[in-house]
XYZ file of C-alpha atoms in Angstrom:
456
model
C 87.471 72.270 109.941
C 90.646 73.490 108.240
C 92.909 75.407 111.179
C 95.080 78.526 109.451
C 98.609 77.985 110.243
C 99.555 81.118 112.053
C 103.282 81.716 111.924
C 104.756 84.026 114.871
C 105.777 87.659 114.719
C 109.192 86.533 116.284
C 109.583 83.596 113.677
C 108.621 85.594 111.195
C 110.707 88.287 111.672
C 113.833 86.113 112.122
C 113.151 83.996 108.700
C 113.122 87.333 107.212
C 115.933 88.518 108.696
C 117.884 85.394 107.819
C 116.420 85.605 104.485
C 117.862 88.930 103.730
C 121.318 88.187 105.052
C 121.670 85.288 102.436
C 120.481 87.063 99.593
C 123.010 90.247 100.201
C 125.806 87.671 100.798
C 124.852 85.573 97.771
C 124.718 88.402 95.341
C 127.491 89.792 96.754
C 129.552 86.387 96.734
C 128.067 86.238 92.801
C 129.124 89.991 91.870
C 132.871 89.207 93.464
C 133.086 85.922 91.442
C 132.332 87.492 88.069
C 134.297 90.499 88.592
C 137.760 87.943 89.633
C 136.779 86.077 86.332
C 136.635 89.049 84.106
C 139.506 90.519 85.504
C 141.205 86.980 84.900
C 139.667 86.913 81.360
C 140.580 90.546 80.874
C 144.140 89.545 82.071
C 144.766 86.756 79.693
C 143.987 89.030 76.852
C 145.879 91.626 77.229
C 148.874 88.997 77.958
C 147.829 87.231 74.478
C 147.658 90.949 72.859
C 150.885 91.755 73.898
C 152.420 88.765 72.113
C 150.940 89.339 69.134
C 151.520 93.026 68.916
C 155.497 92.323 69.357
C 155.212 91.068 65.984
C 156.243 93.626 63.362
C 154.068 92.581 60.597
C 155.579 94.315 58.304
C 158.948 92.699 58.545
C 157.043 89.057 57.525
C 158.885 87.549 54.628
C 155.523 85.092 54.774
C 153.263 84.377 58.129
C 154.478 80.260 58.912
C 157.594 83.067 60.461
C 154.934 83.740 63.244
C 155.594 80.453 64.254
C 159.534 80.744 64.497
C 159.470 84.567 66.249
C 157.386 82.639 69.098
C 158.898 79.549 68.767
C 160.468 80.465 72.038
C 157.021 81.661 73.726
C 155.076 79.456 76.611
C 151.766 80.795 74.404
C 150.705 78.102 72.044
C 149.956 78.504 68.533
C 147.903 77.923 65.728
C 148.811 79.515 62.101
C 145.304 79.145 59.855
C 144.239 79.728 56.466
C 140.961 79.187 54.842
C 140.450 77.818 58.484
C 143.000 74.566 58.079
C 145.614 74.386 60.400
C 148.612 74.919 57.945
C 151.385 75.236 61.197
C 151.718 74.688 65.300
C 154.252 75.485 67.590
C 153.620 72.338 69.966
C 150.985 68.856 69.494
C 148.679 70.079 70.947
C 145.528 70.088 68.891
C 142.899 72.925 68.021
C 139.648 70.981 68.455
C 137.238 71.083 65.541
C 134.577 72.498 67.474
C 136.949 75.702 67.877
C 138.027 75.454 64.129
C 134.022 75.640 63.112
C 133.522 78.303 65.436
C 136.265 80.334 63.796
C 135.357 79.293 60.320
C 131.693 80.893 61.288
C 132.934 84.166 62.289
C 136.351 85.568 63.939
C 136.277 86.370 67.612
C 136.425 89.617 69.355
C 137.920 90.712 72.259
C 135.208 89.530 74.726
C 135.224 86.277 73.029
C 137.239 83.342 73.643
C 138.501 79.755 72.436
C 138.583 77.259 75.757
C 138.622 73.390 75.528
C 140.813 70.910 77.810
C 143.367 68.813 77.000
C 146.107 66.596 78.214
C 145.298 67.975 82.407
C 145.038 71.356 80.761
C 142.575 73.810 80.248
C 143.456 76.446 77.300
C 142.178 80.078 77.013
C 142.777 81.533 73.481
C 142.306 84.235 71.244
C 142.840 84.957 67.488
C 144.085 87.684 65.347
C 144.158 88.007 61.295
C 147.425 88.560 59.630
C 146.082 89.271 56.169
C 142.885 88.397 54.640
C 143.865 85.034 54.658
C 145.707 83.634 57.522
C 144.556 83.500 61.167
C 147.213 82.954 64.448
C 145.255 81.633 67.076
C 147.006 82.369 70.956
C 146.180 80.238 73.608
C 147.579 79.768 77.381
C 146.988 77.333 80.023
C 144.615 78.826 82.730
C 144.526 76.064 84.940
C 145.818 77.606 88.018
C 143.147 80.534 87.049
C 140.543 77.747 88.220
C 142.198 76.398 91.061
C 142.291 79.733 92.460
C 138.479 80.159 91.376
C 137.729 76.670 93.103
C 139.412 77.989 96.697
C 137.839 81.223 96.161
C 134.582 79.218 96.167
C 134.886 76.932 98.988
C 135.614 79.930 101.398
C 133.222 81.741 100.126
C 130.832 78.556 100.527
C 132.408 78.371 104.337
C 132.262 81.837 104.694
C 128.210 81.907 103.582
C 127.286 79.198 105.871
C 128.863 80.384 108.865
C 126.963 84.433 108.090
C 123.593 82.260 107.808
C 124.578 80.533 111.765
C 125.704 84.081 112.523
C 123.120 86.346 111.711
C 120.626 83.532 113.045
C 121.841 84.080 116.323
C 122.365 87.570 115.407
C 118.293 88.018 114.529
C 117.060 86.257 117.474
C 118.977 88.192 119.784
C 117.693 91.734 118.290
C 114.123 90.548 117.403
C 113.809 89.197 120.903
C 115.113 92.594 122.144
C 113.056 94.433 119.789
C 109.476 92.500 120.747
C 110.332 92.841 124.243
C 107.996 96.416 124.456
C 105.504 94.395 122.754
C 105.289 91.526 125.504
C 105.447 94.338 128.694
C 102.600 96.174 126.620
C 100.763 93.225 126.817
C 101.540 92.479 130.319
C 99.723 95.934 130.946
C 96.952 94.966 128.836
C 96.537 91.644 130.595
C 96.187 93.833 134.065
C 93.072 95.105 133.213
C 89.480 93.643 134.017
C 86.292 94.752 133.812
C 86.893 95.466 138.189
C 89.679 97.271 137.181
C 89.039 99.403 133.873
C 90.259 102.999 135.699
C 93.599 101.626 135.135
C 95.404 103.176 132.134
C 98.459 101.724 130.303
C 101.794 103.716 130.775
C 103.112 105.013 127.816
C 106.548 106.818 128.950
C 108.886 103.962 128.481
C 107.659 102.183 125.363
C 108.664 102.826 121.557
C 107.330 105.755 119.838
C 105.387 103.433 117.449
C 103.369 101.243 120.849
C 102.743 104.841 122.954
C 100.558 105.828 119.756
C 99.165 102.097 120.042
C 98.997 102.420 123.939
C 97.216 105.659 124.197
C 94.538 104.648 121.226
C 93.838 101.835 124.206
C 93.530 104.217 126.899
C 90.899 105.700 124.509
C 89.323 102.912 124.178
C 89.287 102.234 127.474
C 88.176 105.640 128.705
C 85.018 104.918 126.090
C 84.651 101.356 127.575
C 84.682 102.566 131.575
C 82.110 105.351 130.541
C 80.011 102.828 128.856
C 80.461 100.716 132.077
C 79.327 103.642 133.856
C 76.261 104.402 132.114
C 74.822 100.647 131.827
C 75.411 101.183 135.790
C 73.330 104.012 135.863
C 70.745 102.670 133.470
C 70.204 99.347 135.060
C 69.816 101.705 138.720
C 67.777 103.779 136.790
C 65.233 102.122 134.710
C 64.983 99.479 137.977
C 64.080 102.741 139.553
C 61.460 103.724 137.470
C 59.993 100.254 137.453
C 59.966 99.996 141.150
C 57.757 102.718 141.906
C 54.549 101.826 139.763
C 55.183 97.853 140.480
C 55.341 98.696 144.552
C 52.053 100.965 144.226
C 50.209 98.166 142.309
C 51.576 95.579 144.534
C 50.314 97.714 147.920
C 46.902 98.740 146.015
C 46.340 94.692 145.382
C 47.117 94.085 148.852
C 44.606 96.654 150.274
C 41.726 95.112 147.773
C 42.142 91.113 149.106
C 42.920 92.458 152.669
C 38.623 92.866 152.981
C 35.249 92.500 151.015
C 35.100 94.774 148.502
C 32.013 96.710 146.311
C 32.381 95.862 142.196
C 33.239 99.582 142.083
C 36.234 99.521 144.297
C 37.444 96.672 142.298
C 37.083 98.454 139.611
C 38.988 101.487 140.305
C 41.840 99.004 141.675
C 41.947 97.675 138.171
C 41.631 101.153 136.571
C 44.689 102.256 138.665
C 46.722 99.357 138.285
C 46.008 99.344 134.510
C 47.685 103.143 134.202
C 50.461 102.121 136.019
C 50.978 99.132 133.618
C 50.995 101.867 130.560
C 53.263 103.469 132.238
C 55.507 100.509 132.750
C 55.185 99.771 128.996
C 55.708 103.223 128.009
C 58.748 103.077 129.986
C 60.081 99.884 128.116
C 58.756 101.123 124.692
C 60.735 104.181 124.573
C 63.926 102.385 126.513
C 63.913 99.968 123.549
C 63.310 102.816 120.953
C 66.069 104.322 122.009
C 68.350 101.592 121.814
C 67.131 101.304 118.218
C 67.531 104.282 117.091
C 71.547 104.297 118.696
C 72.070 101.287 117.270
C 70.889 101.970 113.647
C 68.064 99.223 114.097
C 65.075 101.435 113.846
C 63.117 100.754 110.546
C 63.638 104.163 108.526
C 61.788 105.438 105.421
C 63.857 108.201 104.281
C 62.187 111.054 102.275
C 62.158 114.863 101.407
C 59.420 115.992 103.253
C 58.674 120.091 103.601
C 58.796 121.366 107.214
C 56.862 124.176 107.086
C 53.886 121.750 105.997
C 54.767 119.083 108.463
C 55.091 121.706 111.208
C 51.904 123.255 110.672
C 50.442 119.784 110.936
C 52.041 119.500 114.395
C 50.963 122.625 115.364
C 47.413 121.617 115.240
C 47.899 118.305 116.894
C 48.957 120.193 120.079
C 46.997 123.332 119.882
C 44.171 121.861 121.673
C 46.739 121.388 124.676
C 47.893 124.386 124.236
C 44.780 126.450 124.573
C 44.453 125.066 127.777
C 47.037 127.400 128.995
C 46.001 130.351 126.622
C 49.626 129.807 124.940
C 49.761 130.632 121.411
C 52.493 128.595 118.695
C 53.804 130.722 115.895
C 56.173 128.842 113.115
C 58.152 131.179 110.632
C 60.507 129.411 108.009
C 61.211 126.599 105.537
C 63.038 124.271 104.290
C 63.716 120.635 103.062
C 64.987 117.969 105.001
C 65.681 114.138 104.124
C 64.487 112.317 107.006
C 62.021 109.832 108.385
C 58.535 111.267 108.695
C 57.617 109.361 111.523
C 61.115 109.737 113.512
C 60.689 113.668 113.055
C 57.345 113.882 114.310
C 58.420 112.551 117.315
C 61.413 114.456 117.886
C 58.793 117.754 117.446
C 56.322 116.453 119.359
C 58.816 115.648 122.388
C 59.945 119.445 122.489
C 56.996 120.962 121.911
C 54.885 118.597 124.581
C 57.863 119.813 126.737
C 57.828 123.496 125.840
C 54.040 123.581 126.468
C 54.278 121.894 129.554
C 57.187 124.000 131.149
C 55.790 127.398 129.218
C 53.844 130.393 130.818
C 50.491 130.657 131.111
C 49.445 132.651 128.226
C 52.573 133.082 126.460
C 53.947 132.363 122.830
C 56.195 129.285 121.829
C 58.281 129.960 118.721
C 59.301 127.523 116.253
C 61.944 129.046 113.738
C 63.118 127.236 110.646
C 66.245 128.091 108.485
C 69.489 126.806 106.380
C 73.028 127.722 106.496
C 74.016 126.965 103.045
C 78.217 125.877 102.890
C 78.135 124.705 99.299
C 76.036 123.934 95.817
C 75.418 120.260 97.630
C 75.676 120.898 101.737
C 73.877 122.770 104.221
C 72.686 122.761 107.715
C 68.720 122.406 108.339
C 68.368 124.321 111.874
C 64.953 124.314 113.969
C 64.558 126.237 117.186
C 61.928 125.841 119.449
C 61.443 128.611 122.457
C 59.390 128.944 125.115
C 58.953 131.326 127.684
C 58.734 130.313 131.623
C 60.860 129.198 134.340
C 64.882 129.131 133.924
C 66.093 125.741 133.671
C 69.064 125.382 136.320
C 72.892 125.590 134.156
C 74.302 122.962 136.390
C 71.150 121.208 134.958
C 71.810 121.472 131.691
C 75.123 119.623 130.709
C 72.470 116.048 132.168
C 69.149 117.176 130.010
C 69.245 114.831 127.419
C 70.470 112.099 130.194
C 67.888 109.110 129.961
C 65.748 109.353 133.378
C 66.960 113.040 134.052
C 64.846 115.429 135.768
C 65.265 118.513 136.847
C 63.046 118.566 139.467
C 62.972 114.953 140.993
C 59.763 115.983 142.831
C 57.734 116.371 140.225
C 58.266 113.220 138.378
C 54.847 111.760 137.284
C 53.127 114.381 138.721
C 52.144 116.027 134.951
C 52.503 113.124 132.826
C 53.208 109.611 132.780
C 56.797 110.051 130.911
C 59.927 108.979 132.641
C 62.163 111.267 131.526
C 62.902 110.095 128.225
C 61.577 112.496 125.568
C 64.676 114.253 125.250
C 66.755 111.240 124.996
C 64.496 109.793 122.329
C 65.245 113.285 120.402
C 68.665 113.531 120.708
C 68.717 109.526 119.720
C 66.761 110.999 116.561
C 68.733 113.348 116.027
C 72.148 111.436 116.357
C 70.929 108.992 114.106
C 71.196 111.657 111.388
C 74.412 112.299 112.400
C 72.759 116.222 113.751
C 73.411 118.234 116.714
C 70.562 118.776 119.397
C 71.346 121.454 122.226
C 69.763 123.608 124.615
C 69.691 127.481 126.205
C 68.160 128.488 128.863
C 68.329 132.542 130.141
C 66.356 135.207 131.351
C 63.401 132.695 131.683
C 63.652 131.851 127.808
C 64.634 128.139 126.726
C 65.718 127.472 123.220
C 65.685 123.637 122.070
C 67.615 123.861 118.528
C 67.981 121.104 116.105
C 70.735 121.061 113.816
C 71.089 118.459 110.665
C 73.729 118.506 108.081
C 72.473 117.780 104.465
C 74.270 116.392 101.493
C 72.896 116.475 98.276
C 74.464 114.470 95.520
């Protein structure tokens, strides 16, 4: 297995910091040294120029008098024509590279002769006299380059000692700079799943880490209330398992404490058998649940039309309903992309729950509409009401709460649900990324679903 090499943040920051130095003291050392040698250059130019432009021209009887005008000059000269040396004021010699370059075309003013000889190193220029003869100029610039040579080595020392400098330099301030980082961490390290009320403070660090540190205390708020609620569903689903396990355990107790008829066994198993549908009811919808939060439950999305799928409903349950001389009334339509199955138990939660909690002889009211926001979104709402007993408002805020009941006394006294319906709809509904919430006033309680739709 090939390990990633994983350089530090400090390192890193350091090398870069180094890096940077040296490459704004290099191309400043660069930029210095070609502006000294094309001031130099520039320099022995104008000095050559000079010279020549003493000359009066005019006043030649033929150009070898170049020669004797300057014969008292340090320059050195060359007198051409046709490009053949025809007179110099000194031995030294015009190479015959430079006499081919000349021959090729003259020079201009940013061009230059230079060749060594005899310990010297010659800078030169040239400048037509008629069409054709050519004086060539030249000087020594020899202590030009020993100048250029010191200017190098210090600027060599100079560039070495900035690298050991700012080194020292970026270690210091990155190790100052990260130090936020290491007593954010130190907070971090703090806190463990005994201690997650603790929150990181935020008033002493860098703008940039109290953004970081307060997106933690987010998280952390989300991870303690998540702590919280596995708490309360482990106490609560143990709970709800405790109860029909401790009846069946006492029932089986009471049949092998004596002789028994077949029918009292019987019954015994009838009894325990209920209370093991409840107990897998329980689990069923526990697991559903978790599903359906989790994006796990199998979904076969389609347009289906509610007032048809409604009406269907409607029929399932108005055999219960009768019972209680309550009569369901739908008004409304519209289309909704969802799971057929998944809806269907969403309605039938709410409206087993509206007919159980509803008056005797009353009317439960399912209400379909749209709240159109544009050509491709809009809001599916559905509104179930019943009429009957207020539910508490301290109560409501906890209604969708897995296990919640209003009234703990009548658990399992209508039904064999634990207090999960509603969770199971809201999980529905979440999973749609819709709204579920709930009114209660004046002995009317609304249940209204609300799912945003986007159409491509």
């Amino acid at each position: 297995m090939i390990q990633k090499h994983t350089q530090s943040m400090k390192t890193h920051l350091i090398l870069m910091f180094v890096g940077t130095t040296i490459f704004i003291y290099f191309s400043l050392t660069l930029v210095l040294q070609h502006l000294i040698e094309r001031h130099f250059f520039e320099q022995d130019y104008q000095h050559i120029s000079e010279k020549f432009q003493s000359i009066n021209l005019r006043t030649l009887q033929k150009p070898e008098d170049i020669l004797e005008i300057l014969s008292h000059n340090s320059a050195y000269l060359w007198l051409l024509r046709e490009s053949s040396i025809i007179g110099q004021n000194s031995e030294i010699p015009l190479p015959a590279e430079q006499l081919a370059a000349l021959s090729h075309s003259p020079n201009t003013q940013d061009d230059a002769l230079e060749w060594q000889t005899n310990g010297m190193t010659l800078r030169a220029f040239d400048f037509p006299i008629d069409d054709q003869h050519l004086l060539v100029i030249g000087i020594n610039i020899r202590h030009h380059l020993i100048f250029l040579d010191n200017l190098n080595r210090v600027l060599l020392s100079s560039t070495l000692l900035a690298i050991l400098i700012s080194s020292l330099y970026g270690f210091f301030i990155v190790r100052s700079g990260l130090k936020p980082i290491k007593v954010l961490g130190s907070h971090i390290r703090e806190i463990t799943p005994d201690s997650l009320s603790k929150r990181i403070p935020s008033e002493n660090l860098p703008i940039e880490l109290q953004e970081l540190s307060e997106i933690q205390n987010k998280m952390l708020d989300r991870i303690e209330q998540g702590f919280h609620r596995l708490g309360e569903f482990s106490s609560d689903i143990a709970h709800e398992l405790r109860t029909p396990l401790s009846n069946m355990n006492t029932q089986i107790q009471v049949m092998l404490s004596a002789q028994r008829s077949k029918e009292e066994y019987q019954d015994a198993l009838e009894s325990n058998l209920e209370e093991l549908n409840r107990i897998i009811k329980t689990m069923n919808d526990v697991l559903y649940i978790a599903r359906a939060e989790n994006s796990l439950a199998r979904r076969n999305d389609q347009t289906i039309q509610l007032a048809e799928e409604l009406h269907r409903i409607i029929e399932f349950f108005s055999i219960i309903a009768e019972e209680k001389d309550i009569t369901i009334v739908q008004s409304g339509d519209a289309s909704l992309w969802i799971d057929k199955v998944m809806f269907e138990r969403a309605i039938n939660n709410l409206l087993s729950n509206a007919i159980r909690h509803a008056d005797n002889d009353s009317t439960i009211k399912i209400d379909v509409d749209q709240t159109t926001y544009s050509a491709n979104t809009n809001t599916v709402n559905i509104r179930i009401t019943n009429q009957g007993e207020t539910i508490p408002s301290d109560s409501l805020p906890y209604l969708f709460d897995r296990f919640y009941r209003v009234d703990k006394s009548r658990q399992h006294k209508n039904s064999i649900g634990a207090g999960l319906g509603l969770s199971i709809t809201q999980s529905i509904v979440h999973a749609y990324q819709g709204q579920i919430d709930v009114t209660s006033e004046n002995g009317t309680t609304t249940f209204a679903l609300h799912f945003n739709q986007h159409h491509s």
